[in-house]
CSV table of C-alpha atoms in Angstrom, one decimal:
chain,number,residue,atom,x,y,z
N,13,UNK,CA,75.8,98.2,87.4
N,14,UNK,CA,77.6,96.7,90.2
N,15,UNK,CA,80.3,99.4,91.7
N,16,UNK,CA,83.2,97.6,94.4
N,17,UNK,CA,85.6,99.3,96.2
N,18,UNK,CA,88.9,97.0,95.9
N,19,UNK,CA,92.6,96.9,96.3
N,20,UNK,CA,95.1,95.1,94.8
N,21,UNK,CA,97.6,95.9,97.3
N,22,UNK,CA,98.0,99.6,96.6
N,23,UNK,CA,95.2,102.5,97.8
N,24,UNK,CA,91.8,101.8,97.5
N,25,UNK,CA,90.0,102.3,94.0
N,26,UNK,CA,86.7,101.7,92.7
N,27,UNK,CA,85.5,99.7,89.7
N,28,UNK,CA,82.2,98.2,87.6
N,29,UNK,CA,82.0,94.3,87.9
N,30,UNK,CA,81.0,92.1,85.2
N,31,UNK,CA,79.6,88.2,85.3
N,32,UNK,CA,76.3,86.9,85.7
N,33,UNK,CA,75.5,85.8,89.7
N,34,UNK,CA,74.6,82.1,90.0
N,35,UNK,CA,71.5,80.8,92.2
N,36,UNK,CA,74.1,81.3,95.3
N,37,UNK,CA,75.0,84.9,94.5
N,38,UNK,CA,78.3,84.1,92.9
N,39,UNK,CA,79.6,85.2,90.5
N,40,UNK,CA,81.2,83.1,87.6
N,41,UNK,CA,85.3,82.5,87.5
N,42,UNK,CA,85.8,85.1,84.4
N,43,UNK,CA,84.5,88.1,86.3
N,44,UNK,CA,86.5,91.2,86.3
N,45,UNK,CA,86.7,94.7,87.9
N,46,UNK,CA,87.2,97.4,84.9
N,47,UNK,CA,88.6,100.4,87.1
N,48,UNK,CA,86.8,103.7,87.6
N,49,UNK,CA,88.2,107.0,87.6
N,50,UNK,CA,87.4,108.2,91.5
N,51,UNK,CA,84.6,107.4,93.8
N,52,UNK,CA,81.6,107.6,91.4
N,53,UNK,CA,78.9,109.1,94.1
N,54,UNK,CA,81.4,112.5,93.4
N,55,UNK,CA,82.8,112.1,89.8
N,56,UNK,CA,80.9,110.0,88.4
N,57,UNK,CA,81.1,106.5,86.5
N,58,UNK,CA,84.6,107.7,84.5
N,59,UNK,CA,85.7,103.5,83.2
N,60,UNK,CA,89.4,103.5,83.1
N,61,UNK,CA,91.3,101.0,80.7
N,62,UNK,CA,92.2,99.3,83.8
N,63,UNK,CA,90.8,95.8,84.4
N,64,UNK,CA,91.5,92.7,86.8
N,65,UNK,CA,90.4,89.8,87.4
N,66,UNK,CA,88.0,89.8,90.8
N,67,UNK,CA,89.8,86.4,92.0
N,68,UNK,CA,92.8,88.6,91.9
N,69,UNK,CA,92.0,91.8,94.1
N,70,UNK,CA,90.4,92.0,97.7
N,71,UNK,CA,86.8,93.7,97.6
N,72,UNK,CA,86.3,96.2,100.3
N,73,UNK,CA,83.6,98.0,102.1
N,74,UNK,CA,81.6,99.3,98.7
N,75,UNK,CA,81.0,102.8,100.7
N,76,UNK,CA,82.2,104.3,103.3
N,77,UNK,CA,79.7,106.5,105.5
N,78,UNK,CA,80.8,110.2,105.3
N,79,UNK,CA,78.8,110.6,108.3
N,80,UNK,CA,76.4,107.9,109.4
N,81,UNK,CA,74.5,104.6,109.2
N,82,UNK,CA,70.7,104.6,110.1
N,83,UNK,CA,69.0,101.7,111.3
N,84,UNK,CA,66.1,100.7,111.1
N,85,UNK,CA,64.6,98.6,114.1
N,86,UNK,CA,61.5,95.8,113.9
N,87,UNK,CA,60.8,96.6,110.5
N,88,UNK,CA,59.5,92.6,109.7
N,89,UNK,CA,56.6,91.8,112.2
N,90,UNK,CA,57.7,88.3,113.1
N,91,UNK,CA,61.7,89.5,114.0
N,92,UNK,CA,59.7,92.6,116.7
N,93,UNK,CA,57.5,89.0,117.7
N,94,UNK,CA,60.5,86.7,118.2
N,95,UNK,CA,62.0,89.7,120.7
N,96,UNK,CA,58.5,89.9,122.3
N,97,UNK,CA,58.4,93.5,120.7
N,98,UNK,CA,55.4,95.6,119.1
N,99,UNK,CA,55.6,96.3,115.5
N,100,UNK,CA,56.2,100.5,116.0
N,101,UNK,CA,53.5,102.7,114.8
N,102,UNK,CA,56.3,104.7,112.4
N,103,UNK,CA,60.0,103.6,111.8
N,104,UNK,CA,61.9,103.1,114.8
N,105,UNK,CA,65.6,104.9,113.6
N,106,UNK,CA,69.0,104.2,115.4
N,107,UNK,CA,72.4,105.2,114.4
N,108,UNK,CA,75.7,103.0,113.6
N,109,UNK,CA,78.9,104.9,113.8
N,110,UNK,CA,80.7,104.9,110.3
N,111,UNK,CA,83.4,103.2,112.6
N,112,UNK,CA,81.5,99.9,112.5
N,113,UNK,CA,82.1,99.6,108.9
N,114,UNK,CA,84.0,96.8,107.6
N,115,UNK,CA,84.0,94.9,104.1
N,116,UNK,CA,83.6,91.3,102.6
N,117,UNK,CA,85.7,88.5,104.7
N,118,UNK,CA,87.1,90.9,107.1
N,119,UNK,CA,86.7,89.8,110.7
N,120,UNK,CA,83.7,90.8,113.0
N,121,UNK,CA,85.2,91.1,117.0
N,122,UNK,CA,83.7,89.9,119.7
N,123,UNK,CA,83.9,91.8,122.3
N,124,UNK,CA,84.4,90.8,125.8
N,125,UNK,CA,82.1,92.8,127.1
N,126,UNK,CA,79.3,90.9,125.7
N,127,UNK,CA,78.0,87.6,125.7
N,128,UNK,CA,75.5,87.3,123.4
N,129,UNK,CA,76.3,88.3,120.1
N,130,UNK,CA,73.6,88.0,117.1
N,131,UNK,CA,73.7,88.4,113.3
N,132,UNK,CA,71.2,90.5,111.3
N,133,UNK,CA,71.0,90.0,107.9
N,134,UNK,CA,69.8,93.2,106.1
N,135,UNK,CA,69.2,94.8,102.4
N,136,UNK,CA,71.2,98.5,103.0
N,137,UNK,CA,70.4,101.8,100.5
N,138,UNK,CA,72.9,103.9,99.6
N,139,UNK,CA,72.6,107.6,99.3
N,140,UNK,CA,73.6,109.1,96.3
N,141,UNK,CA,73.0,112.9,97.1
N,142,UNK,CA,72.5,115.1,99.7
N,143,UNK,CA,68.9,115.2,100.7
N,144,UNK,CA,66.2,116.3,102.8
N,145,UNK,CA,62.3,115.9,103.7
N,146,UNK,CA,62.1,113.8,100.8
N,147,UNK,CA,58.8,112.7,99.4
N,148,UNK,CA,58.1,108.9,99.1
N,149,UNK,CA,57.5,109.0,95.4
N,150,UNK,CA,60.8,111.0,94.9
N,151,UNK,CA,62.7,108.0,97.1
N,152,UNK,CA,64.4,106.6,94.2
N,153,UNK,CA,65.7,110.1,92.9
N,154,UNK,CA,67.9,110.0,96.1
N,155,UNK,CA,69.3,106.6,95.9
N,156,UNK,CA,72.8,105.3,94.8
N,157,UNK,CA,72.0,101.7,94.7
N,158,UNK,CA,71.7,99.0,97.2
N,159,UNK,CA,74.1,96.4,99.0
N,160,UNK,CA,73.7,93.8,101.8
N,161,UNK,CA,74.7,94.3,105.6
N,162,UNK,CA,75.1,92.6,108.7
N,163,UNK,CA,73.0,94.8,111.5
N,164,UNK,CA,76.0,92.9,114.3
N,165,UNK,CA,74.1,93.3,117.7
N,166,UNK,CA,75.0,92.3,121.4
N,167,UNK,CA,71.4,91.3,122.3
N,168,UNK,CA,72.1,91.3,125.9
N,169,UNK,CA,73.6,94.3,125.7
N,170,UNK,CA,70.6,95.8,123.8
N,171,UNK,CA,68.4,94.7,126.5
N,172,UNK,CA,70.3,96.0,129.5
N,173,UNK,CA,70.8,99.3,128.1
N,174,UNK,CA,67.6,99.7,126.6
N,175,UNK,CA,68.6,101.4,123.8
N,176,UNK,CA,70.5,100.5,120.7
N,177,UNK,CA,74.0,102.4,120.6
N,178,UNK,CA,76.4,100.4,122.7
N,179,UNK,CA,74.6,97.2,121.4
N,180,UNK,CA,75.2,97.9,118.0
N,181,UNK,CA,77.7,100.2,117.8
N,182,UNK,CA,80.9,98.7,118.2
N,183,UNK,CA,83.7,98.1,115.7
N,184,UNK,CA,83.1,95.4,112.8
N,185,UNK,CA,79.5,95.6,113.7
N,186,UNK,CA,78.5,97.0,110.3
N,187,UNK,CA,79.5,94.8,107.4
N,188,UNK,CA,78.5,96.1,104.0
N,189,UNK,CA,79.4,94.6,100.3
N,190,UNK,CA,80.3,92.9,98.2
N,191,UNK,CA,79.3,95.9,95.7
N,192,UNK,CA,76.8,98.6,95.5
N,193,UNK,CA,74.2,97.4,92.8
N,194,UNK,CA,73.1,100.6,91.2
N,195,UNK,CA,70.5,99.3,88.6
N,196,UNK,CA,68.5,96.8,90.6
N,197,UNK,CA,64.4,97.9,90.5
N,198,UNK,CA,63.2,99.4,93.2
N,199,UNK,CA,59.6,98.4,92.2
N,200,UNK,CA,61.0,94.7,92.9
N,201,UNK,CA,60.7,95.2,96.6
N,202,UNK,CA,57.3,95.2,96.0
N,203,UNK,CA,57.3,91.7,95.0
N,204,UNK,CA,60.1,90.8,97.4
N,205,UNK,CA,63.3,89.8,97.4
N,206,UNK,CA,64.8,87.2,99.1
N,207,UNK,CA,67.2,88.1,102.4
N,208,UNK,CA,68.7,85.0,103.6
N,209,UNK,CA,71.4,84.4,105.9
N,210,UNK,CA,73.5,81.2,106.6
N,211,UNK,CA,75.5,80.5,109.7
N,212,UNK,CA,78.1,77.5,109.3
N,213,UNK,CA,76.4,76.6,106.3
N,214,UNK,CA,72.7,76.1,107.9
N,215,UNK,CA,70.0,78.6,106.5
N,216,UNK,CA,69.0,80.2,109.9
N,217,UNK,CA,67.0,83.3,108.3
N,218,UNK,CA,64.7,83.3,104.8
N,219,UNK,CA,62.3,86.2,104.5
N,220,UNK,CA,61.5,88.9,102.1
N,221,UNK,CA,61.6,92.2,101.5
N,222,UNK,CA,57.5,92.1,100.9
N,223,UNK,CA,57.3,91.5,104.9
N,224,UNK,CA,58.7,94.8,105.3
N,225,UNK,CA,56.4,96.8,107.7
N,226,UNK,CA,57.7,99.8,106.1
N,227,UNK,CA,58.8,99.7,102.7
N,228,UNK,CA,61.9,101.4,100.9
N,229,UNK,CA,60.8,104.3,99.7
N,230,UNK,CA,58.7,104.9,103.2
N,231,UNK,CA,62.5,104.8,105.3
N,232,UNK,CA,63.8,107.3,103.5
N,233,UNK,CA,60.5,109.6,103.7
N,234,UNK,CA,60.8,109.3,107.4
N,235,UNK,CA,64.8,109.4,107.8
N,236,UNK,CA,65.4,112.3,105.9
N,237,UNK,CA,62.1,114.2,107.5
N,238,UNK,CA,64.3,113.8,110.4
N,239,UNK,CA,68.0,114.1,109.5
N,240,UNK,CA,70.3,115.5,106.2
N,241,UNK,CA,71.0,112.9,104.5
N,242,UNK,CA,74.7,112.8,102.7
N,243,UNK,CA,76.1,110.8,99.8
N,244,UNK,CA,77.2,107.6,101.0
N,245,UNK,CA,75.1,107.2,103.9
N,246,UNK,CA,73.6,103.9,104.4
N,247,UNK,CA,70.2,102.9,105.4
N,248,UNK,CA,69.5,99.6,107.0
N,249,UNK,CA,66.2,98.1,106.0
N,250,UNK,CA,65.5,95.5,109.3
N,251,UNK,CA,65.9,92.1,109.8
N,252,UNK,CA,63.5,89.2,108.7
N,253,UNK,CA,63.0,86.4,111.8
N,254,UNK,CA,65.4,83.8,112.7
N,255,UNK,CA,67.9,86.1,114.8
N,256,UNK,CA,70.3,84.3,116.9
N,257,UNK,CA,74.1,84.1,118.3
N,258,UNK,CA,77.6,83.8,116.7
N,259,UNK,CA,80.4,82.4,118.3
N,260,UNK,CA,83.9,82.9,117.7
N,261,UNK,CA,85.0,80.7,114.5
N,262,UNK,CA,81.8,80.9,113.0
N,263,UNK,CA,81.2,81.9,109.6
N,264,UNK,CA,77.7,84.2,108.7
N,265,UNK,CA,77.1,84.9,105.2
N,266,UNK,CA,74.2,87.0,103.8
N,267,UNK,CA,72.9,86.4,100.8
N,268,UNK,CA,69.7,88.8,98.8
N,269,UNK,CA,68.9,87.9,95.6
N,270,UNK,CA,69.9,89.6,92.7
N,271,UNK,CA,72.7,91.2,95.0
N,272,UNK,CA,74.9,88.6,95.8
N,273,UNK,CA,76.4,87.4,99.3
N,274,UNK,CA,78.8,88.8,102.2
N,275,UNK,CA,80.5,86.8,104.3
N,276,UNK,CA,82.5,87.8,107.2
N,277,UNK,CA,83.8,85.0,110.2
N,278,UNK,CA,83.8,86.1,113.8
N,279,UNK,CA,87.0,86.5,115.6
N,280,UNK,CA,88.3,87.4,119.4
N,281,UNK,CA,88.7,90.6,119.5
């Protein structure tokens, strides 16, 4: 089940989206958005007899944070290799302020105060309940579904801090969407699935989830071991290799496989 947050115009609402994707994570013209009665992580999946076509309403952000975003740093091997980094002995765990949160096609800022700014394309999980020390096998008990994110960093800012918050903290740095896909097997990461992300156009990252140095069901162990976890908190997975910078004008779209794509351009802030 795919679950958007959308407007037509009015206040936000939330809906189920039909169609089948296509090999670019697209879905076909006929799609629609049957409404839902409330944000489902509270009341539930209550369909309304309320539907619209998707080409007619703007998606959203699928979720917005209640109270944070976790990162999760140089979780492929060859992305900690391409920053001359180690692959860390247990996950490496930042925070994004709910505040960097934006949806499908709205703008990512530069900011002036950086001059190096780098895309990240990510699979995210969504909480679905409020959670704690969480066993690994119970991982799945916990999650809402996934979506796809854009882990925006100022890489130079990263490095002259030497640490993550400023770098990645800003506003716009988080996209998340198109939709929160609720059914999609978690026993498929095992496999893999693909994370690519396109810049202009050009393919500039292809990996999979397989290359994960610590898998799904291991972030969530090791998050919640450290911190509650809330319903709509989001979990960002790492980045596969091929990092590298935006400019202003340029247009980054993320694409994973069986989840569609998010596309956001970057503007002057």
């Amino acid at each position: 089940m795919r679950i958007a947050r959308f407007t037509t115009g009015d206040e936000p609402s939330y809906g189920v989206v039909t169609g089948e994707l296509d090999e670019h994570g697209q879905l076909d013209e006929d799609a629609v958005v049957v409404a839902l009665a409330g944000d489902p992580l509270y009341v539930g999946v209550k369909l309304l007899d309320q539907e619209h076509r998707l080409a007619d309403v703007r998606l959203l952000a699928p979720v917005l944070p209640r109270s944070k975003v976790v990162g999760i740093g140089r979780n492929y091997a060859k992305h900690a290799a391409e920053l001359g980094n180690d692959v860390p002995s247990e996950p490496l765990m930042f925070l994004k302020p709910n505040t960097s949160v934006v949806g499908p096609g709205d703008p990512v800022f530069y900011p002036p105060q950086t001059q190096d700014l780098q895309y990240e394309g990510e699979l995210a999980v969504v909480i679905g309940r409020i959670c704690r020390d969480v066993p690994r096998e119970q991982a799945t008990d916990v999650i809402h579904g996934y979506t796809i994110a854009n882990d925006v960093t100022a890489r130079d800012l990263q490095k002259k801090d030497g640490q993550f918050t400023r770098a990645k903290g800003f506003d716009s740095f988080c996209p998340l969407g198109p939709w929160i896909e609720t059914d999609l097997d978690p026993q498929a990461f095992l496999d893999g699935v693909r994370v690519q992300t396109f810049l202009n156009g050009d393919v500039v990252q292809d990996g999979s989830t397989a290359d994960m140095v610590f898998d799904v069901p291991a972030l969530v162990a090791h998050v919640s071991s450290v911190m509650t976890l809330l319903p709509g908190d989001v979990i960002l997975t790492g980045t596969p290799e091929g990092v590298g910078p935006m400019q202003v004008g340029d247009e980054v779209e993320v694409s994973i496989a069986g989840l569609g794509s998010l596309t956001n351009r970057i503007a002057t802030r």
